[in-house]
XYZ file of C-alpha atoms in Angstrom:
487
model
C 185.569 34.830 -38.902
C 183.226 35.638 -36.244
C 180.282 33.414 -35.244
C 177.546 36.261 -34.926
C 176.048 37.683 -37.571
C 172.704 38.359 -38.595
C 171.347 37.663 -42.460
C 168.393 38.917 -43.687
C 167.677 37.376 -47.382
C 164.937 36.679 -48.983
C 164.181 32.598 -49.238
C 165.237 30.667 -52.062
C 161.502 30.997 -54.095
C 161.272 27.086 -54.338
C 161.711 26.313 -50.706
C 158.630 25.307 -48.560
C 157.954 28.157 -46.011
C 154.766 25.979 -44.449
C 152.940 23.251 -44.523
C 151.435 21.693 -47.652
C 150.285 18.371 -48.787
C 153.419 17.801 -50.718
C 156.179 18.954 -47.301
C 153.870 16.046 -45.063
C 154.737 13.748 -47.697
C 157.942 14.437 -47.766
C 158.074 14.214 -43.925
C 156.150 11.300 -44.012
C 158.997 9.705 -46.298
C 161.700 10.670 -43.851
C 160.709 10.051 -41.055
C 159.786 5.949 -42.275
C 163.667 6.228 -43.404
C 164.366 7.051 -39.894
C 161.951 3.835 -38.609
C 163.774 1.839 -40.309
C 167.459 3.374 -38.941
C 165.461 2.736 -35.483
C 164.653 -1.114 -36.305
C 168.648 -1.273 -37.307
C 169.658 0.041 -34.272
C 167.156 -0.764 -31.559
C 165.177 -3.992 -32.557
C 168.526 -6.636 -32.618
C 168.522 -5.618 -28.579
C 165.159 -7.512 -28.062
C 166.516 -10.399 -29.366
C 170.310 -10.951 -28.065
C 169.605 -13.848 -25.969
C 168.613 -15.963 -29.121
C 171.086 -14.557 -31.161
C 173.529 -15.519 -28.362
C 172.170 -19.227 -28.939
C 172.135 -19.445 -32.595
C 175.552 -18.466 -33.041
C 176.968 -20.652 -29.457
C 178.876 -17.598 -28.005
C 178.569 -16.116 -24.518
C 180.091 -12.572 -25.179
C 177.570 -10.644 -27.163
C 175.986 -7.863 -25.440
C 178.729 -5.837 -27.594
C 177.041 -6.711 -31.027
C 174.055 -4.456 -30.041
C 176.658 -1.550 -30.454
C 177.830 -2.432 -33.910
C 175.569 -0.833 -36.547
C 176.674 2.154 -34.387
C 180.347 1.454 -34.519
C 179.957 1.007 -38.194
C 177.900 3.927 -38.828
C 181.098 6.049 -37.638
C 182.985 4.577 -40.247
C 180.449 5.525 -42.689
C 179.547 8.575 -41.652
C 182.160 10.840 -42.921
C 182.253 9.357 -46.518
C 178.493 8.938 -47.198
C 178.446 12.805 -46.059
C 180.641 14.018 -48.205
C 179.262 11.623 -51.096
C 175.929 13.388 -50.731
C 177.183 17.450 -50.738
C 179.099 16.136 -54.592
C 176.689 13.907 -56.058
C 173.302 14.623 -54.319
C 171.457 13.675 -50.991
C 168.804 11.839 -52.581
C 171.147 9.770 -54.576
C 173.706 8.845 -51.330
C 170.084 8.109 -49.810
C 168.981 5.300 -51.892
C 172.475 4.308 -51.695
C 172.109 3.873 -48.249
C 169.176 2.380 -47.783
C 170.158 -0.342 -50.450
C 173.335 -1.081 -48.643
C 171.243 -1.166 -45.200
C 168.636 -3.842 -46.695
C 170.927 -5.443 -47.887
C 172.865 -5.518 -44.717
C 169.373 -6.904 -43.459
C 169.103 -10.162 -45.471
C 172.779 -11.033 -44.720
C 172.036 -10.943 -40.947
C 168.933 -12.598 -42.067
C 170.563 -15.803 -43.976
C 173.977 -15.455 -41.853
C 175.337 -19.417 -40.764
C 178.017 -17.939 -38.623
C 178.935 -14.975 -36.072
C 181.566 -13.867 -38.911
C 178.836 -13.766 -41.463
C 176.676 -11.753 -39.011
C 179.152 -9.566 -38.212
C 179.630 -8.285 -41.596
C 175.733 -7.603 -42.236
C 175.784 -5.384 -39.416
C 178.644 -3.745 -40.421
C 176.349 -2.917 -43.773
C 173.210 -2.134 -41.826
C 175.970 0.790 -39.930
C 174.857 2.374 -43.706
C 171.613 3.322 -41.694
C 172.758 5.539 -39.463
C 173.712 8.086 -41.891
C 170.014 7.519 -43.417
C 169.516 9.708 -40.394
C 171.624 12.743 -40.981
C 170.830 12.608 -44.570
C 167.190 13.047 -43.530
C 168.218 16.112 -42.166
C 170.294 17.337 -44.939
C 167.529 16.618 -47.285
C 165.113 18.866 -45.127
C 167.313 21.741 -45.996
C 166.881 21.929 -49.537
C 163.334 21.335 -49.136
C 162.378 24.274 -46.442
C 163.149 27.706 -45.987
C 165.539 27.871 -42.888
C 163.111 28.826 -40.151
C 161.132 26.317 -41.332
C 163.131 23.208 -41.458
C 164.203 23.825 -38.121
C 160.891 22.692 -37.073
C 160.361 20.269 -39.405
C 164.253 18.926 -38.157
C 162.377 18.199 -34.701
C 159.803 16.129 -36.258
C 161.627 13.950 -38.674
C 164.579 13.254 -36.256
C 161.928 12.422 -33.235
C 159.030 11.284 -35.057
C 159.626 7.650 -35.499
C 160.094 7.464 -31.748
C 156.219 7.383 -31.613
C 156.940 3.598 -33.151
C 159.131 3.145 -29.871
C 155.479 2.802 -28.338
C 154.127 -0.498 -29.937
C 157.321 -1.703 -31.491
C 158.334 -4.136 -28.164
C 154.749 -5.464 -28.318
C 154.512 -6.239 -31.647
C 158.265 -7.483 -32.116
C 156.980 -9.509 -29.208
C 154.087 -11.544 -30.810
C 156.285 -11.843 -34.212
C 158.972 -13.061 -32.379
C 157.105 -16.009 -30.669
C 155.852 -16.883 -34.005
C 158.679 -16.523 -36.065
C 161.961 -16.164 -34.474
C 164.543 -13.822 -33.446
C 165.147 -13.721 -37.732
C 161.944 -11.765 -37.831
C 163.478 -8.513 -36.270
C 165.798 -8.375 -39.527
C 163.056 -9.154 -41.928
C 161.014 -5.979 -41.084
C 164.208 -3.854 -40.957
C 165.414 -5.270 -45.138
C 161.838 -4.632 -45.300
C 161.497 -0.888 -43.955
C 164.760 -0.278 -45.933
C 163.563 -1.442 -49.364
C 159.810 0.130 -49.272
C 161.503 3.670 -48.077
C 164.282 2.922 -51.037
C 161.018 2.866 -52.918
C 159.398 6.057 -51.664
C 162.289 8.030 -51.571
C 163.198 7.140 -55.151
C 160.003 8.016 -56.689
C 158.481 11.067 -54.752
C 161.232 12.906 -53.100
C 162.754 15.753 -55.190
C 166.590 15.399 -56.009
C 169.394 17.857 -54.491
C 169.249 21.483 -55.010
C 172.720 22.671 -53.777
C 175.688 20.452 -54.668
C 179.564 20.984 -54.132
C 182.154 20.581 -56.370
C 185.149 18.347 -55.984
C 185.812 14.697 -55.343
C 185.368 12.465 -52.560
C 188.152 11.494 -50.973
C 187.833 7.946 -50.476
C 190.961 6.640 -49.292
C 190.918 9.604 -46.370
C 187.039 8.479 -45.775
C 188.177 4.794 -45.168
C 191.500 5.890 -42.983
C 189.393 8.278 -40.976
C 186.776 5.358 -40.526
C 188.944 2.768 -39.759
C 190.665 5.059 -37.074
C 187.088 5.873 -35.609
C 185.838 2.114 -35.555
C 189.166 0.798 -34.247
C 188.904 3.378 -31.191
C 185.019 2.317 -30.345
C 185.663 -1.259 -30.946
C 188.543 -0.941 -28.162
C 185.990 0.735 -25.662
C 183.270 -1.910 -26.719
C 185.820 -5.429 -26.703
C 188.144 -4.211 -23.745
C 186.043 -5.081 -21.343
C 184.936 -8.808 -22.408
C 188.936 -9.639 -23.702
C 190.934 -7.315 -20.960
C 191.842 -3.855 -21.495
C 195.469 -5.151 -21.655
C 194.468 -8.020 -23.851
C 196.614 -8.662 -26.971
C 193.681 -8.124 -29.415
C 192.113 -5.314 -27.724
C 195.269 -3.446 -27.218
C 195.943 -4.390 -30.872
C 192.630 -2.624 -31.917
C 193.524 0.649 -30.302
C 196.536 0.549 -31.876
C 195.760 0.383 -35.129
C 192.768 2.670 -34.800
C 195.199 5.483 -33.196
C 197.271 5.165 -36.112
C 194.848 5.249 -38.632
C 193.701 8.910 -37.129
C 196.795 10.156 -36.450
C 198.107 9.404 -40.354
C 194.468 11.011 -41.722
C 194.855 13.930 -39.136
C 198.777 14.860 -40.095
C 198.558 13.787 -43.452
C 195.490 12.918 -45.246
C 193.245 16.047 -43.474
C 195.755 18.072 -45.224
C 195.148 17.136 -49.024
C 192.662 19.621 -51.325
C 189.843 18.607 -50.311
C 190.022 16.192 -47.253
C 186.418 14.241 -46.251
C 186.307 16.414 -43.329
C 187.845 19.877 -43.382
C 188.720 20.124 -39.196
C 190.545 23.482 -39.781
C 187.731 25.054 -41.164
C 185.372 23.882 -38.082
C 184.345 27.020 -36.567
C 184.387 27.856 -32.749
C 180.758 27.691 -32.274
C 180.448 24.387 -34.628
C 183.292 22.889 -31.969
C 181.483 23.946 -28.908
C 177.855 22.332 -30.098
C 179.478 19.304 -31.337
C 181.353 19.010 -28.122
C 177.937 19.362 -26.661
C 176.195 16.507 -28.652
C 178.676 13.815 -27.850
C 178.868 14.230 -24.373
C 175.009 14.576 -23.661
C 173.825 11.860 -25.896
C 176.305 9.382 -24.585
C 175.111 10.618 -21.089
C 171.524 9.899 -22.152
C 172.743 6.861 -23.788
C 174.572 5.045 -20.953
C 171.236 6.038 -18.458
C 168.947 4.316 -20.986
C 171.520 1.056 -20.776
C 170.785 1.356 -16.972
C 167.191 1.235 -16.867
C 166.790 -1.971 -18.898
C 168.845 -3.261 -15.778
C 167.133 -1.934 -13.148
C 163.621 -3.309 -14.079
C 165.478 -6.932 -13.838
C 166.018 -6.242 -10.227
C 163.204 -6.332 -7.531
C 163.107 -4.042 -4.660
C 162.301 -6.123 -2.040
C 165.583 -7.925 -2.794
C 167.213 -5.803 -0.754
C 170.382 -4.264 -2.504
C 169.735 -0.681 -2.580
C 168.490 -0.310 -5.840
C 165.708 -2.130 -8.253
C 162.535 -1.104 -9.986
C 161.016 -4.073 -10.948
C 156.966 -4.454 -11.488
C 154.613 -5.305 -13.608
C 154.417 -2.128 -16.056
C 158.087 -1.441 -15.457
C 159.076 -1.763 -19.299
C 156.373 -0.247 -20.805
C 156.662 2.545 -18.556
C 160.628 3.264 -18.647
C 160.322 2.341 -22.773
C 157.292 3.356 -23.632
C 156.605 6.842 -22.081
C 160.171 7.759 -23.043
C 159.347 7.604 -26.634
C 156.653 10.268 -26.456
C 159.252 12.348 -25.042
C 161.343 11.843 -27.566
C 159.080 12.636 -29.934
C 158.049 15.947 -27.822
C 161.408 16.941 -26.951
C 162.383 17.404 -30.762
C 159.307 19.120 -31.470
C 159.711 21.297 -29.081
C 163.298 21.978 -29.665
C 162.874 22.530 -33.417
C 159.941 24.808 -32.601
C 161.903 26.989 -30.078
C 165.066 27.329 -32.217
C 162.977 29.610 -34.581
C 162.604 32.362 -31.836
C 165.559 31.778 -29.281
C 167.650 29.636 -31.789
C 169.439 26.260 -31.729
C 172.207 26.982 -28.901
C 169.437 27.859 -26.418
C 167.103 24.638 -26.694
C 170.635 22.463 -26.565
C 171.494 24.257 -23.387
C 167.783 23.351 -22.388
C 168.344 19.317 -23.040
C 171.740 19.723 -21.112
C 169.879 21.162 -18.185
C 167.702 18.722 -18.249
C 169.003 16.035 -18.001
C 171.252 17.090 -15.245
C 167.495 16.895 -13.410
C 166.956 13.599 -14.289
C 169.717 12.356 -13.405
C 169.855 13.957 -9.924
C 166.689 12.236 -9.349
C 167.672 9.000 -10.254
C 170.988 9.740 -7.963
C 168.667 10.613 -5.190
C 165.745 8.173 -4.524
C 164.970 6.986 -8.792
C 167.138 3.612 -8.507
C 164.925 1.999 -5.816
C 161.916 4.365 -6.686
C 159.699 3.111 -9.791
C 157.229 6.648 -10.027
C 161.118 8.403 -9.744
C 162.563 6.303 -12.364
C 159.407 6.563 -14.814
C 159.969 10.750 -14.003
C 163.805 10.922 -14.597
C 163.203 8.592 -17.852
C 160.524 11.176 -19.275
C 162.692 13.949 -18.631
C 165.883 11.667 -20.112
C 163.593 11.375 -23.186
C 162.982 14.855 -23.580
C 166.733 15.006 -22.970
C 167.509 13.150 -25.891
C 164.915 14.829 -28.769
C 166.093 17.741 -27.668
C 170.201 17.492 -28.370
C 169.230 15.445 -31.163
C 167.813 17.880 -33.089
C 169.514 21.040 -31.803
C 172.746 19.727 -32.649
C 171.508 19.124 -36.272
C 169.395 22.405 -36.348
C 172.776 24.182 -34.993
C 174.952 22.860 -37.351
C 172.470 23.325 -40.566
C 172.788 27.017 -39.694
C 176.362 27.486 -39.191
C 177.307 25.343 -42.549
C 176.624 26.363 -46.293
C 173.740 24.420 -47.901
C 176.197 22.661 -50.776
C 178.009 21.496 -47.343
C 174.875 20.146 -45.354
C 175.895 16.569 -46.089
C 178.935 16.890 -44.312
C 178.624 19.143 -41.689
C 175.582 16.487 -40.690
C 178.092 13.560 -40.846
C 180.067 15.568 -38.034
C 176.743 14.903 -35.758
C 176.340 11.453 -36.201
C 179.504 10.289 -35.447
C 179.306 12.519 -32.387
C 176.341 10.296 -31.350
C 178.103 7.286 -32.349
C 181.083 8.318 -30.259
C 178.867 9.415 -27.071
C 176.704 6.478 -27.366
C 179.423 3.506 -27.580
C 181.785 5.062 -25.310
C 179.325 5.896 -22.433
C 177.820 2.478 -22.700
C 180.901 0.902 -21.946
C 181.996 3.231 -19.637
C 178.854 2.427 -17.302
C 179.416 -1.351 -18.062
C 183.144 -1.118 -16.772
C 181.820 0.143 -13.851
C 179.175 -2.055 -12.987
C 181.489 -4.858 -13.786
C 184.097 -3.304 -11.262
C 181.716 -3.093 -8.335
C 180.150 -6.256 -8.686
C 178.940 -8.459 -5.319
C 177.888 -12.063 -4.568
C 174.770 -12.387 -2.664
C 173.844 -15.507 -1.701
C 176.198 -17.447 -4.167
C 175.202 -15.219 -6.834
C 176.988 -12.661 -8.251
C 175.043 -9.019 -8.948
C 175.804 -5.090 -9.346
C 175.927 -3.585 -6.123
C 174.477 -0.503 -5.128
C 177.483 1.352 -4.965
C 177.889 0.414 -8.484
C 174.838 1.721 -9.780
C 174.949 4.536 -7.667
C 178.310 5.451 -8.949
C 177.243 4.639 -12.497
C 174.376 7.285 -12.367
C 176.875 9.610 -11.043
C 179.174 9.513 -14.211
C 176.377 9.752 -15.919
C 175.556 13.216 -14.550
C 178.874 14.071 -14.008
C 179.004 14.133 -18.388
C 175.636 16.174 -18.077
C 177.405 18.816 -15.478
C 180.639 18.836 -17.574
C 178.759 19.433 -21.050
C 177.221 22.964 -19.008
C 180.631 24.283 -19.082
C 180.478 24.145 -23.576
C 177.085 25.089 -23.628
C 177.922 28.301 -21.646
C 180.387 29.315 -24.299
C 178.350 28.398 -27.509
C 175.394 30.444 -25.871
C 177.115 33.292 -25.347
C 179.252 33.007 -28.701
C 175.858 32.367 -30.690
C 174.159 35.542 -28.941
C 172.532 37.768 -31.243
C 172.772 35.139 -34.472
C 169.043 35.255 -35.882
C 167.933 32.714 -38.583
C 165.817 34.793 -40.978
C 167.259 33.887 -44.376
C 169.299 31.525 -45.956
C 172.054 30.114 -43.928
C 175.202 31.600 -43.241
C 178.927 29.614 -44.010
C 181.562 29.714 -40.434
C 183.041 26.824 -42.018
């Protein structure tokens, strides 16, 4: 079936077409679900040196990457769960699990313990994509694209005072209060969403398949959590190598066999082209974004004046490479969401690309030794980000049914999961491989970092080639109506 096609229809009469007082409520809801997904995923980061000391182990940088690891493995379940028995319904479900998740981290004696409340605070990240599914039975198509931009970008505007105020809790209370506020975000939006939001429109028939859900999620975890331990433990290393194993088994048994059945949790031969090409897109750009973000938080350790090629270190470093970014965030998806309407989806994705091929040219240039630079390539990085955030769920809301929303949205998230994980860890291997002692102390070297931005771009430059086909495939597809199915 081709990709291009043009619908005229009429809107569904109950969809929102504009703003009201009810659709900012509703936003309002979502996007404190999404704050919450954002304390999940960002806040444990602020604290990993205590957490490192509570539970006596030296190799945790990797448990910052978890809730995303996990939210791959929940992803494709939870999205299916929501197109059978409602959006609303897998919500709450999610956020319960997530809080939940919260007060075991919270009350956790061990690392084992710990581990497994993360691995129920991964529920959060689908919180996200359901956000967006939601949005879609709420507002007429044109609409919710722009409404898409500010629910998936506007709890970035958090990002802003969040480090400061995490910062005054913490020296008052502990690294325990970063998972207090997150059981806390979870339960009051459980709260919210239960009692104002309306409940799915469009539902699918059918079953979920769980035992395909759990196969394809073990396969996707055991993959990232080879990319995320190989490092610490040794590529070659018995475990790690172990890991892989059984995670490349797992897919290959649910891609042969168990992606085969009726109705499998994720139907891969019904992806369309064009669906392919802007998922293809997501995962590389995000976990190009991703890895530069990972960067910057090491480059503000690192003076200037030390002499090793590369440093940004002052004063308002962090408030200016992790403050000012969150704006963009917030603008890039606002943007994006608002420009889909007239040039579509496929065009403001090939904009983030673009972009942050810039930034990272600048940082490749003069950025890593250059604070004004760096605060300029992290801006555009930011913009980067809100854009291919919501342009890949904007794109795939239009090429999907709305009784398959759920779903299709799944497909994002683990892209970002994917990207994000495996781009970290990528730039870590590196840095780790080009390592130098100065003056009995060991440190990246600049060749390291240099190269590191490189990859970095190199992803950006190599995600051009996808967007070139999924603009030209998507040429002449105008959102007017209700959505049309190339799945």
């Amino acid at each position: 079936m081709s990709d291009l096609s043009t619908v005229v229809e009429k809107p569904v009469d109950d969809l929102h077409t504009g703003w009201t007082g009810r659709v900012v409520g509703y936003v309002a809801i979502l996007i404190l679900v999404n704050v919450m997904v954002d304390s999940v995923l960002a806040s444990p980061t602020f604290v990993l040196p205590e957490l490192s000391k509570a539970f006596h182990t030296s190799q945790f940088a990797w448990i910052g990457s978890s809730a995303m690891l996990a939210g791959a493995m929940w992803a494709p379940l939870l999205g299916k769960s929501a197109d059978i028995n409602g959006k609303r319904k897998v919500l709450i479900v999610t956020l319960l699990v997530a809080c939940l998740g919260g007060l075991v981290c919270l009350v956790a004696p061990n690392l084992g313990v710990f581990v497994a409340g993360r691995v129920l605070q991964g529920a959060a990240v689908a919180a996200l994509f359901l956000t967006v599914a939601l949005i879609r039975d709420i507002c007429a198509p044109k609409f919710a694209m722009v409404v898409t931009g500010i629910v998936t970008c506007g709890s970035a505007v958090f990002g802003i005072v969040t480090p400061f105020v995490l910062e005054f809790a913490l020296g008052i209370f502990g690294w325990r209060v970063v998972f207090v506020v997150s059981a806390a975000f979870a339960a009051l939006a459980t709260v919210f969403v239960r009692v104002v939001l309306p409940e799915t429109r469009d539902r699918s028939p059918g079953r979920v398949d769980v035992t395909g859900a759990l196969v394809l999620g073990a396969g996707l975890a055991g993959v990232l959590v080879y990319i995320s331990l190989g490092q610490v433990f040794g590529w070659l290393g018995v475990v790690p190598l172990l890991v892989l194993v059984t995670g490349l088994a797992a897919l290959n048994f649910w891609l042969f066999v168990l992606s085969r059945t009726p109705e499998p949790v994720i139907d891969i031969r019904g992806i369309s082209v064009a669906l392919g090409l802007g998922l293809l897109v997501v995962v590389m750009g995000t976990g190009a974004y991703q890895s530069m973000l990972q960067l910057f938080s090491l480059l503000i350790e690192v003076s200037p004046d030390d002499g090793l090629g590369y440093g940004i270190a002052a004063p308002a470093a962090l408030g200016l490479l992790f403050g000012i970014p969150s704006i963009g965030i917030v603008l890039g998806g606002i943007l994006a969401g608002a420009f889909a309407t007239r040039i579509g989806p496929a065009w403001t994705l090939a904009a983030g690309v673009v972009t942050g091929v810039a930034a990272t040219l600048i940082m490749l240039v003069a950025g890593a030794a250059n604070l004004p630079l760096a605060v300029v390539s992290s801006f555009m990085l930011s913009l980067t980000a809100g854009s291919l955030l919501t342009s890949g769920f904007n794109l795939a809301s239009i090429l999907a049914p709305p009784e398959r929303q759920g779903t299709v949205s799944s497909m994002v998230m683990v892209m970002v999961a994917i990207g994000s994980v495996t781009m970290n860890f990528i730039g870590s291997a590196i840095l780790g491989a080009n390592r130098i002692t100065v003056d009995g102390e060991t440190v990246n070297s600049s060749f390291g970092v240099h190269a590191y931005i490189a990859v970095a771009g190199a992803v950006f430059v190599l995600a051009t080639v996808p967007t070139v086909f999924l603009v030209r495939r998507m040429r002449g597809h105008v959102v007017t109506g209700a959505p049309v199915s190339h799945i």
